[in-house]
């Protein structure tokens, strides 16, 4: 019973933490849809080339909510794929609080955050450049239209109805979107917490002490777990000097909190979601392995 209570408590806490981010994101998106869609389309097209820069910098703040917000913005085509990946790669969730609680040197912690941000920014710009080149040779438009209405249709929030017009209507629609995603994340968080408890943190830790290449792959797989517990395990092992800096980075770069979970919920193109997940995993683990091969240590 005590274990069940802990699982439920952790699941609720993990889910509640993203509520403010989700609600603010949907408020902004609802306002953009109802009030300034043409203007927004123009602004997005003019500033999208700088998206990975802002995404990499924003992502380093210690909250899973930013990656969730990014997933919603990408599903509405408000941000580019490169910006989404930049935020995913730089997202830090529970790493910073854990380092602070262990009195980890602040200077070293800042360096780690800087490395994550730089990797996210570079990867984001490269990905956007590749996507733009691919679209160009295929003769497709380089800019996807902002498509916030698709989220409304998927969530059945009835945003188009008269009673959803005006400030109160925008708040109501944003609330409906937020609760749908919150309940979805809550249920899956409970399932994931139960799975982690059954497997055991010790078993996950033991798997990361194998050969260098395998440890990076396993760290990346653990990082994919849409739960802050993954980054806690990886960061703790690094603090205990059981894994290398590169191995830790593999897990933390891939770890996007509940961002991927939200992406699969709000973005209808499941094949695209899988490709994004694979792309995130490959970039994170390859960069982590390269950091070890180069011999970078912090």
XYZ file of C-alpha atoms in Angstrom:
298
model
C 0.000 0.000 0.000
C 2.862 2.371 0.861
C 4.466 1.653 -2.536
C 1.170 2.337 -4.288
C 0.801 5.645 -2.440
C 4.348 6.662 -3.461
C 3.649 5.787 -7.115
C 0.440 7.822 -7.152
C 2.043 10.743 -5.304
C 5.028 10.908 -7.660
C 2.771 10.633 -10.705
C 0.521 13.442 -9.526
C 3.472 15.692 -8.655
C 5.152 15.103 -12.030
C 1.915 15.910 -13.830
C 0.914 18.937 -11.754
C 4.303 20.565 -12.377
C 3.507 21.004 -16.072
C 0.048 22.537 -15.545
C 1.168 26.200 -15.504
C 3.265 25.714 -18.636
C 0.494 23.957 -20.505
C -2.134 26.525 -19.557
C 0.041 29.522 -20.475
C 1.013 27.856 -23.763
C -2.599 27.197 -24.704
C -3.630 30.709 -23.678
C -1.038 32.116 -26.060
C -2.008 29.731 -28.842
C -5.723 30.442 -28.423
C -5.066 34.174 -28.566
C -2.942 33.732 -31.688
C -5.704 31.722 -33.342
C -8.592 34.033 -32.452
C -6.940 37.426 -32.760
C -3.757 37.571 -34.781
C -3.437 34.538 -37.022
C -2.341 36.385 -40.179
C 0.092 38.554 -38.246
C 1.416 35.506 -36.382
C 1.980 33.603 -39.610
C 4.106 36.483 -40.900
C 6.114 36.802 -37.680
C 6.763 33.052 -37.414
C 8.058 32.917 -40.974
C 10.384 35.862 -40.361
C 11.823 34.636 -37.046
C 11.883 30.854 -37.500
C 15.559 30.918 -38.538
C 16.460 32.053 -35.001
C 14.198 29.515 -33.304
C 16.927 26.991 -32.376
C 18.908 29.746 -30.647
C 16.003 30.724 -28.403
C 14.996 27.081 -27.972
C 18.456 26.035 -26.792
C 18.604 28.893 -24.289
C 15.068 28.470 -22.964
C 15.418 24.714 -22.589
C 18.176 24.893 -19.957
C 15.753 26.146 -17.316
C 14.999 23.264 -14.899
C 11.396 22.473 -15.820
C 9.802 19.648 -17.822
C 7.080 22.104 -18.787
C 9.124 23.813 -21.483
C 9.457 20.622 -23.507
C 5.707 20.038 -23.146
C 5.013 23.573 -24.335
C 7.396 23.058 -27.278
C 5.535 19.904 -28.318
C 2.260 21.811 -28.449
C 3.824 24.667 -30.400
C 5.361 22.255 -32.898
C 2.067 20.404 -33.342
C 0.523 23.772 -34.214
C 3.497 24.485 -36.517
C 4.327 27.612 -34.557
C 7.962 26.469 -34.205
C 10.235 24.438 -36.497
C 11.566 20.911 -36.048
C 15.022 22.321 -35.312
C 13.642 24.517 -32.539
C 11.763 21.550 -31.061
C 14.901 19.372 -31.022
C 16.967 22.245 -29.600
C 14.568 22.517 -26.663
C 14.457 18.749 -26.175
C 18.263 18.473 -26.134
C 18.812 21.366 -23.737
C 15.942 20.542 -21.350
C 17.376 20.008 -17.864
C 14.337 19.091 -15.687
C 15.568 17.527 -12.420
C 19.326 17.691 -13.088
C 19.851 21.158 -11.603
C 17.888 20.629 -8.335
C 19.728 17.344 -7.803
C 23.143 18.914 -8.411
C 22.314 21.776 -6.051
C 21.140 19.393 -3.320
C 24.428 17.498 -3.618
C 26.405 20.770 -3.393
C 27.816 20.214 -6.867
C 30.237 23.005 -7.924
C 28.160 25.817 -9.440
C 30.800 26.616 -12.060
C 30.821 23.035 -13.321
C 27.017 22.909 -13.340
C 26.909 26.074 -15.459
C 29.409 24.505 -17.874
C 27.198 21.419 -18.240
C 24.164 23.601 -18.931
C 26.185 25.602 -21.460
C 27.264 22.404 -23.230
C 23.653 21.192 -23.425
C 22.488 24.548 -24.754
C 25.253 24.765 -27.376
C 24.592 21.200 -28.550
C 20.867 21.935 -28.786
C 21.423 25.172 -30.710
C 23.886 23.649 -33.190
C 21.739 20.556 -33.733
C 18.650 22.720 -34.178
C 20.224 24.917 -36.841
C 21.634 21.898 -38.686
C 18.281 20.102 -38.636
C 16.403 23.164 -39.901
C 18.980 23.632 -42.672
C 18.635 19.989 -43.745
C 14.816 20.174 -43.652
C 14.796 23.365 -45.708
C 17.197 21.872 -48.259
C 15.108 18.696 -48.496
C 11.917 20.695 -49.046
C 13.661 22.833 -51.629
C 14.866 19.926 -53.765
C 11.415 18.343 -53.487
C 9.807 21.588 -54.618
C 7.824 21.964 -51.403
C 7.119 25.095 -49.409
C 9.866 25.921 -46.934
C 7.341 27.135 -44.362
C 4.586 25.025 -42.834
C 1.502 27.138 -42.149
C 0.571 27.784 -38.558
C -2.110 25.209 -37.831
C -3.383 25.783 -34.319
C -6.927 24.856 -35.390
C -5.823 21.238 -35.835
C -5.218 20.986 -32.092
C -8.709 22.282 -31.408
C -10.239 19.695 -33.721
C -8.229 16.907 -32.124
C -9.133 17.919 -28.568
C -12.804 18.608 -29.425
C -12.704 21.831 -27.423
C -15.301 23.510 -29.707
C -13.107 26.610 -30.001
C -14.992 27.727 -33.083
C -18.306 28.110 -31.266
C -19.630 31.563 -30.396
C -19.331 31.058 -26.651
C -15.593 30.542 -27.100
C -15.095 34.041 -28.515
C -13.691 36.857 -26.376
C -11.292 36.721 -23.393
C -13.460 34.316 -21.386
C -13.811 31.992 -24.376
C -10.051 31.957 -24.931
C -9.458 31.061 -21.273
C -12.150 28.347 -21.450
C -10.645 26.769 -24.573
C -7.148 26.889 -23.083
C -8.449 25.229 -19.919
C -10.077 22.406 -21.915
C -6.850 21.766 -23.849
C -4.812 21.835 -20.633
C -7.007 19.356 -18.779
C -7.052 16.909 -21.692
C -3.249 16.808 -21.809
C -2.933 16.812 -18.012
C -5.138 13.740 -17.629
C -3.299 11.963 -20.443
C 0.101 12.663 -18.863
C -1.139 11.747 -15.383
C -2.335 8.283 -16.440
C 0.875 7.466 -18.298
C 3.028 8.881 -15.485
C 1.342 6.516 -13.037
C 2.035 3.581 -15.352
C 5.675 4.618 -15.851
C 6.267 5.171 -12.141
C 4.916 1.696 -11.430
C 7.193 0.198 -14.113
C 10.263 1.961 -12.700
C 9.438 0.724 -9.201
C 9.034 -2.849 -10.469
C 12.310 -2.782 -12.413
C 14.166 -1.038 -9.607
C 16.589 1.885 -9.726
C 19.440 -0.458 -8.764
C 18.851 -2.615 -11.846
C 18.763 0.447 -14.091
C 22.004 1.645 -12.512
C 23.692 -1.728 -13.037
C 22.852 -1.687 -16.754
C 24.715 1.601 -17.158
C 27.992 0.131 -15.885
C 28.566 -2.103 -18.923
C 30.821 -1.424 -21.945
C 31.233 2.218 -23.087
C 29.159 1.987 -26.282
C 26.408 -0.055 -24.649
C 26.330 2.309 -21.663
C 25.679 5.257 -23.990
C 22.883 3.398 -25.748
C 21.327 2.362 -22.449
C 21.668 5.884 -21.071
C 19.835 7.151 -24.147
C 17.092 4.555 -23.713
C 16.663 5.522 -20.061
C 16.638 9.171 -21.121
C 13.680 8.435 -23.402
C 11.579 7.482 -20.397
C 9.107 10.410 -20.202
C 9.620 10.842 -16.493
C 11.932 13.024 -14.403
C 13.116 9.922 -12.536
C 15.301 9.042 -15.541
C 17.431 12.186 -15.230
C 17.651 11.696 -11.453
C 19.099 8.192 -11.914
C 21.600 9.292 -14.566
C 22.699 12.409 -12.649
C 23.102 10.432 -9.411
C 25.319 7.853 -11.121
C 27.508 10.633 -12.483
C 27.757 12.293 -9.068
C 28.794 8.907 -7.627
C 31.425 8.645 -10.411
C 29.883 5.415 -11.718
C 29.464 6.676 -15.293
C 31.450 9.048 -17.495
C 30.556 12.620 -18.356
C 29.733 11.552 -21.914
C 27.426 8.775 -20.729
C 25.586 11.205 -18.486
C 25.234 13.632 -21.388
C 23.820 10.868 -23.622
C 21.013 10.302 -21.149
C 20.374 13.948 -20.329
C 20.455 15.093 -23.964
C 17.923 12.450 -24.995
C 15.821 13.084 -21.903
C 13.116 15.575 -22.867
C 10.940 15.078 -19.797
C 7.315 14.568 -20.801
C 7.858 16.456 -24.046
C 7.732 13.343 -26.216
C 4.697 12.094 -24.330
C 2.826 15.296 -25.146
C 4.069 15.224 -28.746
C 2.522 11.789 -29.357
C -0.717 13.075 -27.860
C -1.076 16.328 -29.793
C 0.663 15.640 -33.120
C -1.440 13.422 -35.396
C 1.450 12.262 -37.617
C 2.620 9.232 -35.611
C 5.305 8.327 -38.150
C 6.702 11.817 -37.800
C 6.649 11.491 -34.003
C 8.599 8.237 -34.193
C 11.149 9.824 -36.530
C 11.557 12.760 -34.133
C 12.131 10.334 -31.257
C 14.752 8.416 -33.252
C 16.431 11.669 -34.310
C 16.601 12.856 -30.698
C 18.018 9.508 -29.569
C 20.677 9.375 -32.298
C 21.846 12.963 -31.779
C 21.979 12.598 -27.990
C 23.835 9.289 -27.843
C 26.265 10.073 -30.682
C 27.199 13.425 -29.140
C 27.627 11.791 -25.720
C 29.887 9.129 -27.193
C 31.925 11.765 -29.048
C 32.415 13.709 -25.807
C 33.966 10.609 -24.225
C 36.094 9.815 -27.292
C 37.428 13.377 -27.356
C 38.118 13.083 -23.653
C 36.023 16.026 -22.447
C 35.474 15.946 -18.711
C 33.821 18.474 -16.407
